[in-house]
Amino acid sequence: MKIVRTFATSANIGPGFDTLGICYDVYNEYSFEISKSFCLEKFKKEFSCPDSNLIIDSYKKTFEFLNKELIKITLKEEVQNIPECRGMGSSASCIVAGVLIANEVLGNILSKDEIFNIAASLEGHPDNVAPLIFGGFTSSYKSDKFYTNKFSVNSDYKFLLLISPFKLSTKKAREVLPKQVDIHVATSNIANTISTIYALQNGDIDQLIRANNDLLHEPYRLSLIENADIIKKIAKENNASAYISGAGPTMLVISKCDISDKFILENWGKVLVNINNEGAFVYEK
Ligand code: HSE
């Protein structure tokens, strides 16, 4: 039996809007095999039909993109730990799963860079799929195609995900963003993004906290996320840095000590995660 394993990710990391991302050791797994028709097993009802399943959609689009004759599969959801619509990269996880399964069924014809480029084109922005495919902490951007860089992260840092009991669609969270920004906003975000990368690499928590001043997306999204302001305040009081994870509503707290007991939020999940450095892969069981 062949299995694809994909991981949860946080995009943005404050000022690195649509650019930075981190991959965690929280994963989903799907088994797959070639079959006479498309068949989905063990999925939630809303994703149990091939036309409403993002993995199958991405799988089919990969075949189209490569101009290959479609091969039908049976897909089973085996492990599901990444919650949907919570800003933990569940859409990227489905898209990357679809591309990786297509690549496997076609006999491993794609390089990692090609897998990344197909997945980023399907997602529209590369900041979740880059860490998911390459593992670790990445920056990514588009010029003639999508490119990514991978950075080390100081091992003293702790990553806490505060997972909201409610959902927020990325579409809605993107609709509230401005179409244009002032030059000073752009300059400030460039400086804070570079400082964030430096601080994560070098373990400089004071700089990480100082650089946590995004002006591109968080000011417009915080009001969509009940408790986000209080989470940011508690983090700062405890020498930690809190961000909207991706488009939210999950919040990411980065600190040097475990401060999870400081957050008492009714019905919110709290998960201390480790960074996954290998990225999504297919294996045989
Ligand atoms: N960078 C994206 C956003 C991540 O913030 O809208 C969500 O997919």
mmCIF file of C-alpha atoms and ligand atoms in Angstrom:
data_model
loop_
_atom_site.group_PDB
_atom_site.id
_atom_site.type_symbol
_atom_site.label_atom_id
_atom_site.label_comp_id
_atom_site.label_asym_id
_atom_site.label_seq_id
_atom_site.Cartn_x
_atom_site.Cartn_y
_atom_site.Cartn_z
ATOM 1 C CA MET A 1 0.000 0.000 0.000
ATOM 2 C CA LYS A 2 1.346 3.439 -0.950
ATOM 3 C CA ILE A 3 0.818 6.360 1.400
ATOM 4 C CA VAL A 4 1.365 10.071 1.083
ATOM 5 C CA ARG A 5 2.143 11.989 4.280
ATOM 6 C CA THR A 6 1.605 15.775 4.376
ATOM 7 C CA PHE A 7 2.215 18.193 7.231
ATOM 8 C CA ALA A 8 0.632 21.230 8.881
ATOM 9 C CA THR A 9 2.246 24.578 8.109
ATOM 10 C CA SER A 10 2.024 28.183 9.297
ATOM 11 C CA ALA A 11 2.342 30.760 6.525
ATOM 12 C CA ASN A 12 3.306 34.442 6.884
ATOM 13 C CA ILE A 13 4.981 34.471 10.355
ATOM 14 C CA GLY A 14 3.904 38.082 10.902
ATOM 15 C CA PRO A 15 5.470 40.484 8.408
ATOM 16 C CA GLY A 16 6.408 37.759 5.894
ATOM 17 C CA PHE A 17 2.984 37.889 4.251
ATOM 18 C CA ASP A 18 2.668 35.387 1.355
ATOM 19 C CA THR A 19 6.425 34.706 1.745
ATOM 20 C CA LEU A 20 7.526 32.928 4.960
ATOM 21 C CA GLY A 21 6.313 29.556 6.198
ATOM 22 C CA ILE A 22 7.146 26.805 8.705
ATOM 23 C CA CYS A 23 6.430 23.063 8.492
ATOM 24 C CA TYR A 24 5.404 21.146 11.668
ATOM 25 C CA ASP A 25 5.365 17.505 12.711
ATOM 26 C CA VAL A 26 1.535 17.356 12.624
ATOM 27 C CA TYR A 27 0.476 15.195 9.679
ATOM 28 C CA ASN A 28 -2.261 13.718 7.523
ATOM 29 C CA GLU A 29 -1.898 10.461 5.591
ATOM 30 C CA TYR A 30 -3.755 9.161 2.552
ATOM 31 C CA SER A 31 -3.322 5.716 0.981
ATOM 32 C CA PHE A 32 -3.882 5.332 -2.757
ATOM 33 C CA GLU A 33 -3.961 2.720 -5.503
ATOM 34 C CA ILE A 34 -4.858 2.661 -9.184
ATOM 35 C CA SER A 35 -8.493 1.623 -9.757
ATOM 36 C CA LYS A 36 -11.173 1.478 -12.488
ATOM 37 C CA SER A 37 -12.924 4.648 -11.296
ATOM 38 C CA PHE A 38 -12.260 7.442 -8.829
ATOM 39 C CA CYS A 39 -13.258 6.207 -5.404
ATOM 40 C CA LEU A 40 -12.932 7.961 -2.039
ATOM 41 C CA GLU A 41 -12.992 6.115 1.284
ATOM 42 C CA LYS A 42 -13.107 7.239 4.911
ATOM 43 C CA PHE A 43 -13.400 10.962 4.067
ATOM 44 C CA LYS A 44 -15.873 13.284 5.821
ATOM 45 C CA LYS A 45 -19.143 13.519 3.891
ATOM 46 C CA GLU A 46 -18.371 16.965 2.405
ATOM 47 C CA PHE A 47 -15.118 15.671 0.854
ATOM 48 C CA SER A 48 -16.299 12.179 -0.059
ATOM 49 C CA CYS A 49 -17.259 12.901 -3.659
ATOM 50 C CA PRO A 50 -14.439 13.199 -6.284
ATOM 51 C CA ASP A 51 -15.838 16.557 -7.493
ATOM 52 C CA SER A 52 -15.628 18.105 -4.016
ATOM 53 C CA ASN A 53 -12.266 16.691 -2.988
ATOM 54 C CA LEU A 54 -9.282 19.048 -3.268
ATOM 55 C CA ILE A 55 -6.752 16.174 -3.406
ATOM 56 C CA ILE A 56 -8.485 14.642 -6.438
ATOM 57 C CA ASP A 57 -8.834 18.094 -8.005
ATOM 58 C CA SER A 58 -5.107 18.747 -7.611
ATOM 59 C CA TYR A 59 -4.302 15.193 -8.815
ATOM 60 C CA LYS A 60 -6.354 15.719 -11.996
ATOM 61 C CA LYS A 61 -4.892 19.187 -12.603
ATOM 62 C CA THR A 62 -1.373 17.754 -12.317
ATOM 63 C CA PHE A 63 -2.198 15.252 -15.085
ATOM 64 C CA GLU A 64 -3.635 18.093 -17.199
ATOM 65 C CA PHE A 65 -0.590 20.249 -16.520
ATOM 66 C CA LEU A 66 1.718 17.418 -17.615
ATOM 67 C CA ASN A 67 -0.508 16.594 -20.578
ATOM 68 C CA LYS A 68 -0.822 12.955 -19.458
ATOM 69 C CA GLU A 69 -3.789 10.637 -19.851
ATOM 70 C CA LEU A 70 -5.684 10.488 -16.553
ATOM 71 C CA ILE A 71 -5.208 7.359 -14.403
ATOM 72 C CA LYS A 72 -8.023 6.800 -11.889
ATOM 73 C CA ILE A 73 -7.319 6.005 -8.254
ATOM 74 C CA THR A 74 -8.911 4.940 -5.012
ATOM 75 C CA LEU A 75 -7.945 7.326 -2.222
ATOM 76 C CA LYS A 76 -8.400 6.623 1.481
ATOM 77 C CA GLU A 77 -7.996 9.084 4.312
ATOM 78 C CA GLU A 78 -5.910 7.174 6.877
ATOM 79 C CA VAL A 79 -4.802 9.869 9.360
ATOM 80 C CA GLN A 80 -6.329 13.323 9.770
ATOM 81 C CA ASN A 81 -4.635 15.719 12.201
ATOM 82 C CA ILE A 82 -4.641 18.996 10.255
ATOM 83 C CA PRO A 83 -7.904 20.827 10.931
ATOM 84 C CA GLU A 84 -9.643 22.514 7.954
ATOM 85 C CA CYS A 85 -10.042 26.281 7.581
ATOM 86 C CA ARG A 86 -7.890 26.999 10.656
ATOM 87 C CA GLY A 87 -4.808 28.580 9.039
ATOM 88 C CA MET A 88 -2.704 25.427 9.402
ATOM 89 C CA GLY A 89 -2.242 24.761 5.705
ATOM 90 C CA SER A 90 -4.960 22.140 5.172
ATOM 91 C CA SER A 91 -5.611 23.310 1.575
ATOM 92 C CA ALA A 92 -1.892 23.232 0.787
ATOM 93 C CA SER A 93 -1.770 19.763 2.342
ATOM 94 C CA CYS A 94 -4.499 18.537 -0.053
ATOM 95 C CA ILE A 95 -2.933 20.237 -3.077
ATOM 96 C CA VAL A 96 0.534 18.815 -2.367
ATOM 97 C CA ALA A 97 -0.958 15.354 -1.668
ATOM 98 C CA GLY A 98 -2.639 15.432 -5.104
ATOM 99 C CA VAL A 99 0.565 16.476 -6.909
ATOM 100 C CA LEU A 100 2.682 13.878 -5.048
ATOM 101 C CA ILE A 101 0.208 11.072 -5.754
ATOM 102 C CA ALA A 102 0.071 12.007 -9.462
ATOM 103 C CA ASN A 103 3.872 12.032 -9.574
ATOM 104 C CA GLU A 104 4.040 8.601 -7.917
ATOM 105 C CA VAL A 105 1.383 7.082 -10.217
ATOM 106 C CA LEU A 106 3.277 8.461 -13.237
ATOM 107 C CA GLY A 107 6.528 6.823 -12.098
ATOM 108 C CA ASN A 108 8.266 9.673 -10.237
ATOM 109 C CA ILE A 109 8.836 11.916 -13.218
ATOM 110 C CA LEU A 110 8.949 15.240 -11.345
ATOM 111 C CA SER A 111 11.767 16.895 -9.395
ATOM 112 C CA LYS A 112 10.971 18.515 -6.018
ATOM 113 C CA ASP A 113 11.254 21.903 -7.680
ATOM 114 C CA GLU A 114 8.675 20.906 -10.338
ATOM 115 C CA ILE A 115 6.352 19.521 -7.632
ATOM 116 C CA PHE A 116 6.703 22.833 -5.777
ATOM 117 C CA ASN A 117 5.966 24.863 -8.902
ATOM 118 C CA ILE A 118 2.843 22.890 -9.812
ATOM 119 C CA ALA A 119 1.551 23.023 -6.215
ATOM 120 C CA ALA A 120 2.300 26.757 -5.800
ATOM 121 C CA SER A 121 0.552 27.549 -9.120
ATOM 122 C CA LEU A 122 -2.504 25.592 -7.976
ATOM 123 C CA GLU A 123 -2.557 27.266 -4.533
ATOM 124 C CA GLY A 124 -1.871 30.752 -5.946
ATOM 125 C CA HIS A 125 0.688 31.704 -3.276
ATOM 126 C CA PRO A 126 3.745 29.638 -2.319
ATOM 127 C CA ASP A 127 4.156 30.243 1.430
ATOM 128 C CA ASN A 128 2.408 27.057 2.661
ATOM 129 C CA VAL A 129 3.459 24.674 -0.096
ATOM 130 C CA ALA A 130 7.169 25.647 0.111
ATOM 131 C CA PRO A 131 7.719 24.525 3.741
ATOM 132 C CA LEU A 132 5.393 21.573 3.168
ATOM 133 C CA ILE A 133 7.460 20.295 0.227
ATOM 134 C CA PHE A 134 10.964 21.224 1.417
ATOM 135 C CA GLY A 135 10.392 21.021 5.202
ATOM 136 C CA GLY A 136 11.599 23.504 7.814
ATOM 137 C CA PHE A 137 11.414 27.295 7.632
ATOM 138 C CA THR A 138 11.263 28.771 4.131
ATOM 139 C CA SER A 139 10.814 31.972 2.206
ATOM 140 C CA SER A 140 9.400 31.796 -1.305
ATOM 141 C CA TYR A 141 8.526 34.111 -4.159
ATOM 142 C CA LYS A 142 7.503 34.196 -7.806
ATOM 143 C CA SER A 143 9.468 35.704 -10.687
ATOM 144 C CA ASP A 144 9.619 33.694 -13.940
ATOM 145 C CA LYS A 145 8.536 30.741 -11.745
ATOM 146 C CA PHE A 146 8.333 29.993 -8.015
ATOM 147 C CA TYR A 147 11.550 29.871 -5.987
ATOM 148 C CA THR A 148 12.251 29.065 -2.350
ATOM 149 C CA ASN A 149 15.027 29.424 0.235
ATOM 150 C CA LYS A 150 15.329 27.343 3.397
ATOM 151 C CA PHE A 151 16.648 28.749 6.688
ATOM 152 C CA SER A 152 17.744 27.056 9.892
ATOM 153 C CA VAL A 153 15.792 27.738 13.088
ATOM 154 C CA ASN A 154 17.465 28.067 16.477
ATOM 155 C CA SER A 155 16.675 24.926 18.465
ATOM 156 C CA ASP A 156 15.827 26.869 21.666
ATOM 157 C CA TYR A 157 12.524 28.062 20.227
ATOM 158 C CA LYS A 158 9.192 26.501 21.196
ATOM 159 C CA PHE A 159 6.260 26.627 18.757
ATOM 160 C CA LEU A 160 2.784 26.656 20.257
ATOM 161 C CA LEU A 161 -0.335 26.502 18.096
ATOM 162 C CA LEU A 162 -3.487 27.899 19.680
ATOM 163 C CA ILE A 163 -6.200 26.329 17.555
ATOM 164 C CA SER A 164 -9.490 28.202 17.449
ATOM 165 C CA PRO A 165 -12.805 26.386 17.884
ATOM 166 C CA PHE A 166 -14.175 28.346 14.870
ATOM 167 C CA LYS A 167 -13.207 28.365 11.184
ATOM 168 C CA LEU A 168 -12.178 31.256 8.946
ATOM 169 C CA SER A 169 -11.950 30.847 5.188
ATOM 170 C CA THR A 170 -8.797 32.119 3.494
ATOM 171 C CA LYS A 171 -11.048 33.747 0.878
ATOM 172 C CA LYS A 172 -12.769 35.847 3.547
ATOM 173 C CA ALA A 173 -9.450 36.648 5.264
ATOM 174 C CA ARG A 174 -7.986 37.854 1.935
ATOM 175 C CA GLU A 175 -11.023 39.960 1.079
ATOM 176 C CA VAL A 176 -10.355 42.329 4.010
ATOM 177 C CA LEU A 177 -6.811 43.172 2.827
ATOM 178 C CA PRO A 178 -5.986 46.508 1.173
ATOM 179 C CA LYS A 179 -5.310 46.545 -2.576
ATOM 180 C CA GLN A 180 -2.494 49.093 -2.193
ATOM 181 C CA VAL A 181 -0.197 50.156 0.655
ATOM 182 C CA ASP A 182 1.892 53.194 1.504
ATOM 183 C CA ILE A 183 5.646 53.080 0.758
ATOM 184 C CA HIS A 184 6.420 53.355 4.510
ATOM 185 C CA VAL A 185 4.300 50.280 5.185
ATOM 186 C CA ALA A 186 6.184 48.367 2.496
ATOM 187 C CA THR A 187 9.580 49.473 3.852
ATOM 188 C CA SER A 188 8.640 48.605 7.424
ATOM 189 C CA ASN A 189 7.466 45.127 6.386
ATOM 190 C CA ILE A 190 10.642 44.434 4.399
ATOM 191 C CA ALA A 191 12.793 45.375 7.423
ATOM 192 C CA ASN A 192 10.657 43.368 9.856
ATOM 193 C CA THR A 193 10.633 40.292 7.609
ATOM 194 C CA ILE A 194 14.424 40.262 7.333
ATOM 195 C CA SER A 195 14.710 40.809 11.098
ATOM 196 C CA THR A 196 12.282 37.918 11.723
ATOM 197 C CA ILE A 197 14.380 35.543 9.599
ATOM 198 C CA TYR A 198 17.553 36.643 11.392
ATOM 199 C CA ALA A 199 15.950 36.324 14.831
ATOM 200 C CA LEU A 200 14.564 32.837 14.117
ATOM 201 C CA GLN A 201 17.954 31.658 12.874
ATOM 202 C CA ASN A 202 19.968 33.190 15.678
ATOM 203 C CA GLY A 203 17.679 32.683 18.661
ATOM 204 C CA ASP A 204 17.323 36.424 19.274
ATOM 205 C CA ILE A 205 13.864 36.477 20.884
ATOM 206 C CA ASP A 206 14.036 40.225 21.648
ATOM 207 C CA GLN A 207 14.533 40.974 17.962
ATOM 208 C CA LEU A 208 11.791 38.491 17.052
ATOM 209 C CA ILE A 209 9.375 40.374 19.312
ATOM 210 C CA ARG A 210 10.498 43.803 17.999
ATOM 211 C CA ALA A 211 10.076 42.692 14.390
ATOM 212 C CA ASN A 212 6.569 41.383 15.083
ATOM 213 C CA ASN A 213 4.900 44.463 13.661
ATOM 214 C CA ASP A 214 3.192 43.463 10.437
ATOM 215 C CA LEU A 215 1.262 46.190 8.641
ATOM 216 C CA LEU A 216 0.141 44.249 5.562
ATOM 217 C CA HIS A 217 -2.377 41.710 6.846
ATOM 218 C CA GLU A 218 -2.603 41.309 10.633
ATOM 219 C CA PRO A 219 -4.161 44.759 11.326
ATOM 220 C CA TYR A 220 -7.035 43.876 8.963
ATOM 221 C CA ARG A 221 -7.508 40.315 10.160
ATOM 222 C CA LEU A 222 -7.209 40.542 13.947
ATOM 223 C CA SER A 223 -10.812 41.712 14.335
ATOM 224 C CA LEU A 224 -11.988 38.560 12.496
ATOM 225 C CA ILE A 225 -10.388 36.403 15.202
ATOM 226 C CA GLU A 226 -11.930 36.524 18.651
ATOM 227 C CA ASN A 227 -9.145 36.403 21.311
ATOM 228 C CA ALA A 228 -6.343 37.263 18.847
ATOM 229 C CA ASP A 229 -5.567 40.589 20.575
ATOM 230 C CA ILE A 230 -5.462 39.014 24.031
ATOM 231 C CA ILE A 231 -3.228 36.189 22.752
ATOM 232 C CA LYS A 232 -0.802 38.758 21.333
ATOM 233 C CA LYS A 233 -0.825 40.687 24.623
ATOM 234 C CA ILE A 234 -0.227 37.596 26.797
ATOM 235 C CA ALA A 235 2.594 36.498 24.490
ATOM 236 C CA LYS A 236 4.343 39.865 24.733
ATOM 237 C CA GLU A 237 4.001 39.929 28.548
ATOM 238 C CA ASN A 238 5.711 36.533 28.623
ATOM 239 C CA ASN A 239 8.651 37.347 26.348
ATOM 240 C CA ALA A 240 7.059 35.571 23.385
ATOM 241 C CA SER A 241 5.875 36.543 19.917
ATOM 242 C CA ALA A 242 2.371 35.693 18.654
ATOM 243 C CA TYR A 243 1.214 35.693 15.035
ATOM 244 C CA ILE A 244 -1.848 34.804 13.032
ATOM 245 C CA SER A 245 -0.957 31.384 11.589
ATOM 246 C CA GLY A 246 -1.469 31.795 7.834
ATOM 247 C CA ALA A 247 -4.783 33.534 7.247
ATOM 248 C CA GLY A 248 -5.964 32.417 10.710
ATOM 249 C CA PRO A 249 -7.810 31.871 12.914
ATOM 250 C CA THR A 250 -5.177 29.651 14.602
ATOM 251 C CA MET A 251 -2.511 31.683 16.406
ATOM 252 C CA LEU A 252 1.182 30.750 16.516
ATOM 253 C CA VAL A 253 3.209 31.635 19.631
ATOM 254 C CA ILE A 254 7.011 31.461 19.467
ATOM 255 C CA SER A 255 8.929 31.578 22.754
ATOM 256 C CA LYS A 256 12.024 30.228 24.481
ATOM 257 C CA CYS A 257 10.108 28.634 27.409
ATOM 258 C CA ASP A 258 6.865 26.659 27.301
ATOM 259 C CA ILE A 259 4.222 29.290 28.164
ATOM 260 C CA SER A 260 1.187 27.237 27.113
ATOM 261 C CA ASP A 261 -0.308 27.416 30.634
ATOM 262 C CA LYS A 262 -0.585 31.227 30.302
ATOM 263 C CA PHE A 263 -3.325 30.873 27.691
ATOM 264 C CA ILE A 264 -6.670 29.974 29.204
ATOM 265 C CA LEU A 265 -9.081 30.136 26.270
ATOM 266 C CA GLU A 266 -12.344 28.279 26.367
ATOM 267 C CA ASN A 267 -12.614 25.588 23.667
ATOM 268 C CA TRP A 268 -9.294 26.505 22.017
ATOM 269 C CA GLY A 269 -6.819 23.703 21.364
ATOM 270 C CA LYS A 270 -3.192 24.055 22.499
ATOM 271 C CA VAL A 271 -0.481 22.041 20.736
ATOM 272 C CA LEU A 272 3.257 22.369 21.199
ATOM 273 C CA VAL A 273 4.716 21.333 17.847
ATOM 274 C CA ASN A 274 8.180 20.565 16.519
ATOM 275 C CA ILE A 275 9.501 21.689 13.181
ATOM 276 C CA ASN A 276 9.460 18.993 10.512
ATOM 277 C CA ASN A 277 12.536 19.322 8.332
ATOM 278 C CA GLU A 278 11.913 16.706 5.635
ATOM 279 C CA GLY A 279 8.597 17.817 4.109
ATOM 280 C CA ALA A 280 5.816 15.764 2.502
ATOM 281 C CA PHE A 281 6.656 12.341 1.049
ATOM 282 C CA VAL A 282 5.243 9.074 -0.318
ATOM 283 C CA TYR A 283 6.160 5.727 1.229
ATOM 284 C CA GLU A 284 5.188 2.082 0.924
ATOM 285 C CA LYS A 285 3.668 0.284 3.909
HETATM 286 N N1 HSE B 1 -0.366 33.884 2.848
HETATM 287 C C1 HSE B 1 -1.717 33.398 2.822
HETATM 288 C C2 HSE B 1 -2.621 34.431 3.450
HETATM 289 C C3 HSE B 1 -1.760 32.107 3.602
HETATM 290 O O1 HSE B 1 -2.253 34.973 4.485
HETATM 291 O O2 HSE B 1 -3.680 34.725 2.896
HETATM 292 C C4 HSE B 1 -3.117 31.482 3.617
HETATM 293 O O3 HSE B 1 -3.220 30.487 2.688
#
